[in-house]
C-alpha atoms as an extended CHARMM CRD file, in Angstrom:
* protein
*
       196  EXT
         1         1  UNK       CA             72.5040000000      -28.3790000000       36.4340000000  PROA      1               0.0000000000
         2         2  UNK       CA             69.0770000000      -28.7150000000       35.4360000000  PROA      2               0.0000000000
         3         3  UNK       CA             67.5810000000      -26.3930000000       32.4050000000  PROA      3               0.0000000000
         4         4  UNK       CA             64.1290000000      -25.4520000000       31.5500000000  PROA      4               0.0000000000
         5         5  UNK       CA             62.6470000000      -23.3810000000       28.4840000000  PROA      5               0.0000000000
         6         6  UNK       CA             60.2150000000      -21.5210000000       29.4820000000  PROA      6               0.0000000000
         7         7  UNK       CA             58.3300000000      -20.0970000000       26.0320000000  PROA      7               0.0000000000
         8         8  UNK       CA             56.4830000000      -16.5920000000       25.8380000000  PROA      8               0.0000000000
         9         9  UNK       CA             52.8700000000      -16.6860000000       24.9390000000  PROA      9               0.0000000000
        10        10  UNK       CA             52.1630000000      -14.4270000000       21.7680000000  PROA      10              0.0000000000
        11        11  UNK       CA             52.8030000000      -12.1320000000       21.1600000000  PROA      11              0.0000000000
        12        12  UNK       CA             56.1990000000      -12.2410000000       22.9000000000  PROA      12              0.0000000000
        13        13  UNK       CA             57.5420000000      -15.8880000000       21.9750000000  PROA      13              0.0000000000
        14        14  UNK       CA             60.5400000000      -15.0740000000       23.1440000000  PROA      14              0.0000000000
        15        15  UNK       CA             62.3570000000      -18.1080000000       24.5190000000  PROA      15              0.0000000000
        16        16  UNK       CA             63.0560000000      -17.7490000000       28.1830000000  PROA      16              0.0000000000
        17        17  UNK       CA             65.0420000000      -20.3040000000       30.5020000000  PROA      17              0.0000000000
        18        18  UNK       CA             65.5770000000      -20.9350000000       33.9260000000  PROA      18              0.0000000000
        19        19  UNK       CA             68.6420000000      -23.0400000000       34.8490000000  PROA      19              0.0000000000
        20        20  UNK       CA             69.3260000000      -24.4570000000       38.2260000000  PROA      20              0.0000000000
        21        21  UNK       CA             72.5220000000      -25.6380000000       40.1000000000  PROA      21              0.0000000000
        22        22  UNK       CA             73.5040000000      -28.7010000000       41.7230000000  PROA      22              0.0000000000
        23        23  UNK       CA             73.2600000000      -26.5740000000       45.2900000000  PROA      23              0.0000000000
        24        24  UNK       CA             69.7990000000      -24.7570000000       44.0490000000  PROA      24              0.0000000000
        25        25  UNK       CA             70.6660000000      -21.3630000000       42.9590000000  PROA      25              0.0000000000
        26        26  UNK       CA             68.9960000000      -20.3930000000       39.8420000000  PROA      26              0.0000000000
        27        27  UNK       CA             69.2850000000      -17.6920000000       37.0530000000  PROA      27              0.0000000000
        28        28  UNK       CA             66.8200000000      -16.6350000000       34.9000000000  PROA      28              0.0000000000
        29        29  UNK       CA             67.5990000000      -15.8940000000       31.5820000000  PROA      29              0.0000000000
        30        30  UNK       CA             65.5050000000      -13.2010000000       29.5550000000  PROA      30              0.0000000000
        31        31  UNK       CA             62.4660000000      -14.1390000000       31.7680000000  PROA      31              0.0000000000
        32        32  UNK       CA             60.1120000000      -11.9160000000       28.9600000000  PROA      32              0.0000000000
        33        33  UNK       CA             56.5650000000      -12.7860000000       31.1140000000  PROA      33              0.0000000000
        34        34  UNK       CA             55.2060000000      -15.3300000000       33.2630000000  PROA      34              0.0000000000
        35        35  UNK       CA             56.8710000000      -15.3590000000       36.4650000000  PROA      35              0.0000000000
        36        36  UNK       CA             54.6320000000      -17.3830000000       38.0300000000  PROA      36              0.0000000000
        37        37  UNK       CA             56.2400000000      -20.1070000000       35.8290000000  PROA      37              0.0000000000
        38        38  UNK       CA             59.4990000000      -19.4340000000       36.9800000000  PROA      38              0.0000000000
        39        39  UNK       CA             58.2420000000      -19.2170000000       40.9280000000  PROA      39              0.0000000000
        40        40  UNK       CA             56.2260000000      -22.2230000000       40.0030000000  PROA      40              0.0000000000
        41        41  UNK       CA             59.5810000000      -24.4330000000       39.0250000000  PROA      41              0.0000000000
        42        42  UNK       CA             61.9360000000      -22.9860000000       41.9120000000  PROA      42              0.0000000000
        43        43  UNK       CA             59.4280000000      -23.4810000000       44.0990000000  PROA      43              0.0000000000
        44        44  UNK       CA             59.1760000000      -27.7570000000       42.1340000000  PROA      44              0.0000000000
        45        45  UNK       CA             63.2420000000      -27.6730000000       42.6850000000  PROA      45              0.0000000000
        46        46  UNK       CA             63.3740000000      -26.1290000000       45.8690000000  PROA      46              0.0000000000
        47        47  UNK       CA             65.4810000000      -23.5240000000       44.6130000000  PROA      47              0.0000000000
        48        48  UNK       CA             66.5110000000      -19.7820000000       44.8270000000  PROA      48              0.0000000000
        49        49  UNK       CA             66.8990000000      -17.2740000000       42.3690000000  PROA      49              0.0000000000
        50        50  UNK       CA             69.9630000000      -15.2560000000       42.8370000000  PROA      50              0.0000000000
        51        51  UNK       CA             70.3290000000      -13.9050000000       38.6130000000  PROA      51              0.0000000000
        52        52  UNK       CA             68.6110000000      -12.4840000000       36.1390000000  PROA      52              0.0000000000
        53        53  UNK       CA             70.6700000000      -12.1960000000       32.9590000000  PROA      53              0.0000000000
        54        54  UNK       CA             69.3840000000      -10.3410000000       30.3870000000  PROA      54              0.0000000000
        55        55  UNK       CA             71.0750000000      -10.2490000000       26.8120000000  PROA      55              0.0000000000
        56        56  UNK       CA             69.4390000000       -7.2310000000       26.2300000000  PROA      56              0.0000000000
        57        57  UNK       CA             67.1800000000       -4.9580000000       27.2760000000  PROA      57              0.0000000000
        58        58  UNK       CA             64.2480000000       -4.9180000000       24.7640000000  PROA      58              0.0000000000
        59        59  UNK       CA             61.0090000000       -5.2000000000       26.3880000000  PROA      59              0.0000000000
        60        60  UNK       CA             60.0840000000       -8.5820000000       25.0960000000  PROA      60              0.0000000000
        61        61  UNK       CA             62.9840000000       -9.9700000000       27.0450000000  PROA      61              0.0000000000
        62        62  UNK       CA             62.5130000000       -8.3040000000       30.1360000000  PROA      62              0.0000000000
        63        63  UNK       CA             58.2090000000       -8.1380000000       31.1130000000  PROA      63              0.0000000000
        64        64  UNK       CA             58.3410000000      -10.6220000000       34.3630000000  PROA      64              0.0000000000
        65        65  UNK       CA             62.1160000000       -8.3370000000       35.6930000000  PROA      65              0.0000000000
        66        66  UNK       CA             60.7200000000       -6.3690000000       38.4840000000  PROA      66              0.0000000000
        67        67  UNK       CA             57.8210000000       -9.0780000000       39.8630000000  PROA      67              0.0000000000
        68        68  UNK       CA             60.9940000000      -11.6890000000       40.1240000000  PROA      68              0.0000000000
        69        69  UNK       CA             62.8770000000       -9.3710000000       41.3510000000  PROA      69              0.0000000000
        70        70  UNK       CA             60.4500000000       -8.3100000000       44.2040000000  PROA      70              0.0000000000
        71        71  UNK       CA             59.5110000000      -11.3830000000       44.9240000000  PROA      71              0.0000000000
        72        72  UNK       CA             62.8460000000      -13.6070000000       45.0380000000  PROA      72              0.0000000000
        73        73  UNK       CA             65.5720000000      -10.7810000000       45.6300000000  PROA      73              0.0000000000
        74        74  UNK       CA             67.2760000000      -11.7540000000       42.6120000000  PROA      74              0.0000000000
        75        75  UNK       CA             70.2290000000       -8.8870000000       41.3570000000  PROA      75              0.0000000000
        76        76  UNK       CA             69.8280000000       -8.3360000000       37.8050000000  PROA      76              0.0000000000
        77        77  UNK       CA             72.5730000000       -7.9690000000       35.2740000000  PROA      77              0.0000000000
        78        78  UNK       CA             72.1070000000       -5.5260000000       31.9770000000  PROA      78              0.0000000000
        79        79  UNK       CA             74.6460000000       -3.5460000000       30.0890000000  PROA      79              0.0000000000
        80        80  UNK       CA             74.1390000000        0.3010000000       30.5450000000  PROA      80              0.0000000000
        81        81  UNK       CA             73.9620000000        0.6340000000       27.0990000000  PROA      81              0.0000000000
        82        82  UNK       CA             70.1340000000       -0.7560000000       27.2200000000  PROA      82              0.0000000000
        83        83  UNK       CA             69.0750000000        0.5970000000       30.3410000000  PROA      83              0.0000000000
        84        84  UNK       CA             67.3710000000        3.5040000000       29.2870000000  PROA      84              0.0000000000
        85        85  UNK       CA             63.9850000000        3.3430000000       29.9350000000  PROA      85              0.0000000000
        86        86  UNK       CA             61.0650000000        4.2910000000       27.4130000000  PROA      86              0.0000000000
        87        87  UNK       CA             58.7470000000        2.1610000000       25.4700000000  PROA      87              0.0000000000
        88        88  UNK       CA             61.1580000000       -0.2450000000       24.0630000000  PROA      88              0.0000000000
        89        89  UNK       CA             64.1100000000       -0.3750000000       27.1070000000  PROA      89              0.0000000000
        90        90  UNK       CA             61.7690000000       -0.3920000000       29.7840000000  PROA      90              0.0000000000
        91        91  UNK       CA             63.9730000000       -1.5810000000       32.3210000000  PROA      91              0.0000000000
        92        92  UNK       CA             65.7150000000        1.0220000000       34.2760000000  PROA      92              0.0000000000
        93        93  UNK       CA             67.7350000000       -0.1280000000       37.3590000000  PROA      93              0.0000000000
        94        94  UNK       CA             70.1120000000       -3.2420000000       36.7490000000  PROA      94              0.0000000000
        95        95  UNK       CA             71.9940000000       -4.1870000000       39.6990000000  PROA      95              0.0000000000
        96        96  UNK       CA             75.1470000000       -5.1010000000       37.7400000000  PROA      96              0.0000000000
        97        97  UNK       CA             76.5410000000       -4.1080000000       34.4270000000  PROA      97              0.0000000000
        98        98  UNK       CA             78.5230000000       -6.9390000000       32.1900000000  PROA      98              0.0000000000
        99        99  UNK       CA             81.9940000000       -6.7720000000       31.8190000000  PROA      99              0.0000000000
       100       100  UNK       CA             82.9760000000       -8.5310000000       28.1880000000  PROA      100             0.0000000000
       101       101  UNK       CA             84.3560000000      -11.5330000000       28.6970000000  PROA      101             0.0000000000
       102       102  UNK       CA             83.7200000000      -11.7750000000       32.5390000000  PROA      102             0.0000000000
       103       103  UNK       CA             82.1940000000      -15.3040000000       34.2030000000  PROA      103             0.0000000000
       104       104  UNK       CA             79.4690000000      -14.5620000000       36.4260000000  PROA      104             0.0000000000
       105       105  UNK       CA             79.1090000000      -17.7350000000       38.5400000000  PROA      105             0.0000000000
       106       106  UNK       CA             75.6270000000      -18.8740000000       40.1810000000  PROA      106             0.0000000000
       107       107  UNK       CA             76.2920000000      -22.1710000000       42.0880000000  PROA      107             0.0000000000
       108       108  UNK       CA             79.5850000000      -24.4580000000       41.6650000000  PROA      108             0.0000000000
       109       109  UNK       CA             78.1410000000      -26.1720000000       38.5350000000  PROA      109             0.0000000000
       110       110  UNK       CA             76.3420000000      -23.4860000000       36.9120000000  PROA      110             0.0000000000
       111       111  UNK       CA             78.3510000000      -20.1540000000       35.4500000000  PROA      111             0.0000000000
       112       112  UNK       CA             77.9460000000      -17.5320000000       31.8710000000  PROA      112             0.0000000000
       113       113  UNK       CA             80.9430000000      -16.2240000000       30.0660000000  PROA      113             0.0000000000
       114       114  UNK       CA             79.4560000000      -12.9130000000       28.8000000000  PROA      114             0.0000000000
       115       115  UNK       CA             80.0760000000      -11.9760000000       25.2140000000  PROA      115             0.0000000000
       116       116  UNK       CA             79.5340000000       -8.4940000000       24.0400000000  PROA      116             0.0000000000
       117       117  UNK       CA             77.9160000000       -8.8950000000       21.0980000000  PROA      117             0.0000000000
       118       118  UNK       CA             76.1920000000       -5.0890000000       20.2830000000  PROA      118             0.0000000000
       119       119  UNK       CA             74.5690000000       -4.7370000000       17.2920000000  PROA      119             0.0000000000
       120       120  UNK       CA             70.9370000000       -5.7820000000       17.4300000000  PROA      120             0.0000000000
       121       121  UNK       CA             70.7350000000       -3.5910000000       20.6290000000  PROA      121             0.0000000000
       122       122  UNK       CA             73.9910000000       -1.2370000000       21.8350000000  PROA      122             0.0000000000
       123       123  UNK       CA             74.2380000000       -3.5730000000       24.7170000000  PROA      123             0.0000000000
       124       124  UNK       CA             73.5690000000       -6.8080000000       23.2960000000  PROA      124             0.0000000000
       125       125  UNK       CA             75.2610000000      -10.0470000000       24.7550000000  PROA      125             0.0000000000
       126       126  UNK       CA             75.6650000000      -13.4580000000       24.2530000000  PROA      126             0.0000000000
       127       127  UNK       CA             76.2140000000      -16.0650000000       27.6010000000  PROA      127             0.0000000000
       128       128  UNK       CA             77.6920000000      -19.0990000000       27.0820000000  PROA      128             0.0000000000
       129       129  UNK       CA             77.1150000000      -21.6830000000       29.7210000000  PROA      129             0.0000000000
       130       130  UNK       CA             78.8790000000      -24.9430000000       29.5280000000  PROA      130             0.0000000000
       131       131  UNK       CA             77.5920000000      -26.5160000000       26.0550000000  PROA      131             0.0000000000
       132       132  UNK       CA             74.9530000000      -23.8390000000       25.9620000000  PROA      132             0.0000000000
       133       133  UNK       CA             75.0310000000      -20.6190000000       24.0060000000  PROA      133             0.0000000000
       134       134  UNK       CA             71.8000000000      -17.8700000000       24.9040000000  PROA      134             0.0000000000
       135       135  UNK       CA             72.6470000000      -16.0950000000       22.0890000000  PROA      135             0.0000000000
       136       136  UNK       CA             69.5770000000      -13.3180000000       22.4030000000  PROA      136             0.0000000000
       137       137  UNK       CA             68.3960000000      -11.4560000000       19.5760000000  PROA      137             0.0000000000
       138       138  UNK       CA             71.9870000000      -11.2510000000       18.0430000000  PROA      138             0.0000000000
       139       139  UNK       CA             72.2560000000      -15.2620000000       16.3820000000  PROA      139             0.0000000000
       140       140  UNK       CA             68.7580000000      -16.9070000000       15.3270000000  PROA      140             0.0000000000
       141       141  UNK       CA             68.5920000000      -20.6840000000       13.7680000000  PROA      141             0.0000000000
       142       142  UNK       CA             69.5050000000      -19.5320000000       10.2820000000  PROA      142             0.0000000000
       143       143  UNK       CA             69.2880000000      -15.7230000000       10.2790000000  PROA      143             0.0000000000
       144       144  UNK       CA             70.1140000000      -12.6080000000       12.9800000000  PROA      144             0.0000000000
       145       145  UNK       CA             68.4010000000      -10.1100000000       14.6730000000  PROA      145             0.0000000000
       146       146  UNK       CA             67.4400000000       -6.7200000000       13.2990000000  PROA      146             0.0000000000
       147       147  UNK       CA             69.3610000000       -3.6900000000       13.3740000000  PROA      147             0.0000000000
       148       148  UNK       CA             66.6260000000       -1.2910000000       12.4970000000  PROA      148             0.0000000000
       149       149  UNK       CA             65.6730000000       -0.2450000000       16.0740000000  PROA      149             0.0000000000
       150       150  UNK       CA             67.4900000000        2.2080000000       18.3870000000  PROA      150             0.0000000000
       151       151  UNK       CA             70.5380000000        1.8170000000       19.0430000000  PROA      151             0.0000000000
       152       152  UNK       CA             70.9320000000       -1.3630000000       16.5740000000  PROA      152             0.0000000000
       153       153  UNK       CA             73.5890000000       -1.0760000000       14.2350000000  PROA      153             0.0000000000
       154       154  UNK       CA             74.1590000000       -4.0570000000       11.0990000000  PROA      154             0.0000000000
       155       155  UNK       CA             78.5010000000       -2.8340000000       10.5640000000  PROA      155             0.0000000000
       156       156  UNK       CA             78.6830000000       -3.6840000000       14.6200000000  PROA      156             0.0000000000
       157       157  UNK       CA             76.3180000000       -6.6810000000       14.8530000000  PROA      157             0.0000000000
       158       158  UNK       CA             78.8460000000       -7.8240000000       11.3920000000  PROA      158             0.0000000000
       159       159  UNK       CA             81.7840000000       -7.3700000000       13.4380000000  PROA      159             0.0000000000
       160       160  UNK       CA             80.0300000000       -8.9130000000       16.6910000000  PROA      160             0.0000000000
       161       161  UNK       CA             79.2370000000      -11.8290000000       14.9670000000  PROA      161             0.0000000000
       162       162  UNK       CA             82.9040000000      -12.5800000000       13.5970000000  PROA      162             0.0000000000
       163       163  UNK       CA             83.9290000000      -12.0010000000       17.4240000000  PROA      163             0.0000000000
       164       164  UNK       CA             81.6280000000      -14.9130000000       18.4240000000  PROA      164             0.0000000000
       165       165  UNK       CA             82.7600000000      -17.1670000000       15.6190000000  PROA      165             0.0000000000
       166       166  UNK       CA             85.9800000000      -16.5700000000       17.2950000000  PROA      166             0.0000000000
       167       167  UNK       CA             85.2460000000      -16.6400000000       21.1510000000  PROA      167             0.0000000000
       168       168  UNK       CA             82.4420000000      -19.7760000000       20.4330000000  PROA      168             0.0000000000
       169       169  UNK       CA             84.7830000000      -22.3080000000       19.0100000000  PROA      169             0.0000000000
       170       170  UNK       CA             82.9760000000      -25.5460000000       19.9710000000  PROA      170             0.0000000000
       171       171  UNK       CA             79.3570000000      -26.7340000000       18.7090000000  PROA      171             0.0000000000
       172       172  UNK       CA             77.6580000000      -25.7790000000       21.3280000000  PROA      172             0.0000000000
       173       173  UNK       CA             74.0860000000      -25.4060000000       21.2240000000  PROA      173             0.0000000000
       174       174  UNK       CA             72.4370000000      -22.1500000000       20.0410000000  PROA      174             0.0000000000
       175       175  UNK       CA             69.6140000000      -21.1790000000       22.5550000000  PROA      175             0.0000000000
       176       176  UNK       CA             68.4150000000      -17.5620000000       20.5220000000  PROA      176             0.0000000000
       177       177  UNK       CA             66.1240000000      -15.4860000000       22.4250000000  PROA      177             0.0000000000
       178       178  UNK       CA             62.8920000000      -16.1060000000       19.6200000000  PROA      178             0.0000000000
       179       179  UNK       CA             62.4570000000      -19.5290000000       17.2980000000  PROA      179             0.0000000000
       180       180  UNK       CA             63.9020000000      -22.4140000000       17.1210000000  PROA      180             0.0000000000
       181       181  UNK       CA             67.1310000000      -23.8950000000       18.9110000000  PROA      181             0.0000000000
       182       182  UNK       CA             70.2240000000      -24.8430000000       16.8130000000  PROA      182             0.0000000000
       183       183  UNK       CA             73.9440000000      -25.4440000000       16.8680000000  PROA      183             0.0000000000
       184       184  UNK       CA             76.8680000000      -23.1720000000       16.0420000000  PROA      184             0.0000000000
       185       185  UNK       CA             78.1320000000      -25.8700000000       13.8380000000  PROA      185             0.0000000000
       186       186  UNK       CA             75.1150000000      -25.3110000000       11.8380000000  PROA      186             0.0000000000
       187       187  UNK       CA             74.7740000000      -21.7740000000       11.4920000000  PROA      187             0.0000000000
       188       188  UNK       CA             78.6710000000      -21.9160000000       10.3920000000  PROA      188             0.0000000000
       189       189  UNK       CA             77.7970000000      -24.1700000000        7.5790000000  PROA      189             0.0000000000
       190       190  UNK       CA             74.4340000000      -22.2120000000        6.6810000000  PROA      190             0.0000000000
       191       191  UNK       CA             74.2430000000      -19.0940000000        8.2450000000  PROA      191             0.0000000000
       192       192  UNK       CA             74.9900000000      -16.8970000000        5.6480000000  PROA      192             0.0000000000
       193       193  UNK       CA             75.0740000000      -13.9350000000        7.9670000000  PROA      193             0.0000000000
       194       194  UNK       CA             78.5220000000      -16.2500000000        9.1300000000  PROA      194             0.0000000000
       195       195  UNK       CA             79.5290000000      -16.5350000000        5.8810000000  PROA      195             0.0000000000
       196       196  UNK       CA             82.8990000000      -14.5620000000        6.4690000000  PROA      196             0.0000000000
Protein backbone atom coordinates (compact mmCIF):
# COMPACT_ATOMS: atom_id res chain seq x y z
CA UNK A 1 0.00 0.00 0.00
CA UNK A 2 1.32 3.20 -0.92
CA UNK A 3 0.05 6.59 1.02
CA UNK A 4 0.12 10.13 0.03
CA UNK A 5 -0.90 13.44 2.00
CA UNK A 6 -2.30 15.53 -0.01
CA UNK A 7 -2.54 19.16 2.05
CA UNK A 8 -5.41 21.83 1.44
CA UNK A 9 -4.30 25.21 0.35
CA UNK A 10 -5.66 27.99 2.82
CA UNK A 11 -7.88 28.44 3.78
CA UNK A 12 -8.91 24.78 4.03
CA UNK A 13 -5.57 23.01 5.33
CA UNK A 14 -7.27 20.22 5.91
CA UNK A 15 -5.08 17.15 5.51
CA UNK A 16 -6.30 14.94 2.75
CA UNK A 17 -4.79 11.42 1.66
CA UNK A 18 -4.98 9.15 -1.03
CA UNK A 19 -3.87 5.55 -0.36
CA UNK A 20 -3.35 2.95 -2.97
CA UNK A 21 -3.33 -0.94 -2.99
CA UNK A 22 -0.97 -3.45 -4.03
CA UNK A 23 -3.63 -4.31 -7.10
CA UNK A 24 -4.31 -0.31 -7.73
CA UNK A 25 -7.53 0.51 -6.18
CA UNK A 26 -7.46 3.67 -4.32
CA UNK A 27 -9.55 5.57 -1.64
CA UNK A 28 -9.56 8.96 -1.01
CA UNK A 29 -9.79 10.12 2.27
CA UNK A 30 -11.47 13.63 3.06
CA UNK A 31 -10.30 14.80 -0.44
CA UNK A 32 -11.32 18.75 0.87
CA UNK A 33 -10.09 20.39 -2.84
CA UNK A 34 -7.77 19.72 -5.51
CA UNK A 35 -8.76 16.81 -7.40
CA UNK A 36 -6.62 17.30 -9.99
CA UNK A 37 -3.97 16.20 -7.42
CA UNK A 38 -5.59 13.17 -6.70
CA UNK A 39 -6.28 12.38 -10.71
CA UNK A 40 -2.77 13.59 -11.11
CA UNK A 41 -1.25 10.62 -8.66
CA UNK A 42 -3.75 7.73 -9.85
CA UNK A 43 -3.12 8.61 -13.03
CA UNK A 44 1.40 8.47 -11.70
CA UNK A 45 0.26 4.87 -10.08
CA UNK A 46 -1.86 3.71 -12.66
CA UNK A 47 -4.59 3.35 -10.37
CA UNK A 48 -8.44 3.52 -9.83
CA UNK A 49 -10.43 5.13 -7.40
CA UNK A 50 -13.16 2.99 -6.13
CA UNK A 51 -13.71 5.11 -2.25
CA UNK A 52 -14.17 8.13 -0.94
CA UNK A 53 -14.30 8.04 2.85
CA UNK A 54 -15.26 10.89 4.49
CA UNK A 55 -15.05 11.22 8.42
CA UNK A 56 -17.42 13.76 8.24
CA UNK A 57 -19.27 15.81 6.29
CA UNK A 58 -18.13 19.44 6.94
CA UNK A 59 -17.42 21.26 3.87
CA UNK A 60 -13.73 21.62 4.33
CA UNK A 61 -13.47 17.88 4.08
CA UNK A 62 -15.55 17.29 1.28
CA UNK A 63 -14.90 20.43 -1.76
CA UNK A 64 -13.20 18.02 -4.60
CA UNK A 65 -16.52 14.96 -3.69
CA UNK A 66 -18.61 15.37 -6.70
CA UNK A 67 -15.63 16.29 -9.50
CA UNK A 68 -13.93 12.76 -8.23
CA UNK A 69 -16.82 11.31 -8.20
CA UNK A 70 -17.83 12.27 -11.83
CA UNK A 71 -14.82 11.78 -13.09
CA UNK A 72 -13.50 8.31 -11.58
CA UNK A 73 -16.95 6.62 -10.55
CA UNK A 74 -15.83 6.36 -7.14
CA UNK A 75 -19.00 5.39 -4.40
CA UNK A 76 -18.73 7.58 -1.53
CA UNK A 77 -19.23 6.63 2.06
CA UNK A 78 -20.80 9.33 4.77
CA UNK A 79 -22.91 8.73 7.79
CA UNK A 80 -26.54 10.08 7.34
CA UNK A 81 -26.14 11.98 10.21
CA UNK A 82 -23.95 14.66 8.07
CA UNK A 83 -25.60 14.45 4.92
CA UNK A 84 -27.77 17.24 5.10
CA UNK A 85 -26.95 19.67 2.79
CA UNK A 86 -26.68 23.57 3.50
CA UNK A 87 -23.73 25.77 3.87
CA UNK A 88 -21.72 23.73 6.19
CA UNK A 89 -22.88 19.80 5.09
CA UNK A 90 -22.85 20.45 1.60
CA UNK A 91 -22.73 17.06 0.50
CA UNK A 92 -25.99 15.47 -0.15
CA UNK A 93 -25.98 11.99 -1.81
CA UNK A 94 -23.44 9.38 -0.23
CA UNK A 95 -23.56 6.14 -1.83
CA UNK A 96 -23.04 4.19 1.42
CA UNK A 97 -23.66 4.92 5.02
CA UNK A 98 -20.99 3.50 7.81
CA UNK A 99 -21.89 0.86 9.92
CA UNK A 100 -19.73 1.26 13.45
CA UNK A 101 -17.29 -1.03 13.57
CA UNK A 102 -17.67 -2.41 9.94
CA UNK A 103 -14.28 -3.00 7.55
CA UNK A 104 -14.78 -1.59 4.28
CA UNK A 105 -12.09 -3.26 2.13
CA UNK A 106 -10.52 -1.51 -1.12
CA UNK A 107 -7.91 -3.96 -2.58
CA UNK A 108 -6.41 -7.17 -0.64
CA UNK A 109 -3.83 -4.99 1.21
CA UNK A 110 -5.65 -1.93 1.81
CA UNK A 111 -9.01 -1.88 4.26
CA UNK A 112 -10.71 0.95 7.25
CA UNK A 113 -12.30 -0.27 10.40
CA UNK A 114 -14.85 2.56 10.89
CA UNK A 115 -15.19 4.04 14.33
CA UNK A 116 -18.15 6.09 15.23
CA UNK A 117 -16.81 8.71 16.90
CA UNK A 118 -19.87 11.67 16.91
CA UNK A 119 -19.24 14.54 18.65
CA UNK A 120 -17.43 17.16 16.61
CA UNK A 121 -20.09 16.46 13.88
CA UNK A 122 -23.33 13.90 14.64
CA UNK A 123 -21.73 11.62 12.18
CA UNK A 124 -18.21 11.88 12.89
CA UNK A 125 -15.81 8.81 12.35
CA UNK A 126 -12.56 7.69 12.81
CA UNK A 127 -10.86 4.86 10.09
CA UNK A 128 -8.21 2.97 11.15
CA UNK A 129 -6.14 1.41 8.46
CA UNK A 130 -3.41 -0.93 9.36
CA UNK A 131 -0.93 1.31 11.60
CA UNK A 132 -2.84 4.34 10.46
CA UNK A 133 -5.54 6.18 12.33
CA UNK A 134 -7.58 9.25 10.04
CA UNK A 135 -8.92 10.42 12.98
CA UNK A 136 -10.91 13.64 11.28
CA UNK A 137 -11.85 16.53 13.18
CA UNK A 138 -12.58 14.36 16.35
CA UNK A 139 -8.50 13.72 17.71
CA UNK A 140 -5.91 16.62 16.73
CA UNK A 141 -1.97 16.37 17.79
CA UNK A 142 -2.59 17.62 21.30
CA UNK A 143 -6.17 18.95 21.39
CA UNK A 144 -9.86 17.91 19.66
CA UNK A 145 -12.17 19.27 17.45
CA UNK A 146 -14.91 21.74 18.31
CA UNK A 147 -18.25 21.03 19.38
CA UNK A 148 -19.73 24.43 18.85
CA UNK A 149 -21.21 23.82 15.35
CA UNK A 150 -24.42 21.95 14.43
CA UNK A 151 -24.89 19.01 15.41
CA UNK A 152 -21.47 18.90 17.57
CA UNK A 153 -21.90 17.91 20.95
CA UNK A 154 -18.58 18.04 23.78
CA UNK A 155 -20.65 15.08 26.53
CA UNK A 156 -20.68 12.74 23.11
CA UNK A 157 -17.32 13.68 21.54
CA UNK A 158 -16.14 12.90 25.75
CA UNK A 159 -17.66 9.64 25.53
CA UNK A 160 -16.42 9.07 21.76
CA UNK A 161 -13.12 9.67 22.68
CA UNK A 162 -12.99 7.07 25.70
CA UNK A 163 -14.53 4.57 22.98
CA UNK A 164 -11.42 5.11 20.79
CA UNK A 165 -8.99 4.84 23.66
CA UNK A 166 -10.64 1.56 23.91
CA UNK A 167 -11.15 0.31 20.23
CA UNK A 168 -7.37 2.02 19.24
CA UNK A 169 -5.23 0.01 21.54
CA UNK A 170 -1.91 0.07 19.62
CA UNK A 171 0.31 3.30 18.78
CA UNK A 172 -0.71 3.74 15.72
CA UNK A 173 -0.22 6.85 13.99
CA UNK A 174 -2.70 9.75 14.32
CA UNK A 175 -3.46 11.18 10.77
CA UNK A 176 -6.23 14.23 12.07
CA UNK A 177 -8.04 15.83 9.37
CA UNK A 178 -6.15 19.65 10.08
CA UNK A 179 -2.33 20.09 11.68
CA UNK A 180 0.12 18.12 12.42
CA UNK A 181 0.42 14.15 12.47
CA UNK A 182 1.01 12.31 15.81
CA UNK A 183 0.71 9.04 17.65
CA UNK A 184 -1.98 7.70 19.97
CA UNK A 185 0.73 6.90 22.37
CA UNK A 186 1.29 10.51 22.56
CA UNK A 187 -1.93 12.02 22.86
CA UNK A 188 -2.48 9.29 25.80
CA UNK A 189 0.42 10.67 27.64
CA UNK A 190 -0.49 14.47 26.79
CA UNK A 191 -3.72 14.81 25.51
CA UNK A 192 -5.47 16.10 28.22
CA UNK A 193 -8.77 15.81 26.43
CA UNK A 194 -7.60 11.72 27.09
CA UNK A 195 -6.92 12.35 30.38
CA UNK A 196 -9.70 9.88 31.70
Amino acid sequence: MKIYHIPAAPPLYTNTFLLVGENGLAAAVDPAAGAQEYLRLLEQEGARLTHILLTHGHYDHVGAVEELQRKTGAKVWLAPQDACGGELFPFTTPDNAYADGEEIRVDTDLAFRVIATPGHSAGSVCLLCGGLLFSGDTLFAGDVGRTDLPGGSWDTLRESLKKLCVAVTENVQVLPGHEEFSTMDRERANNRYLQF
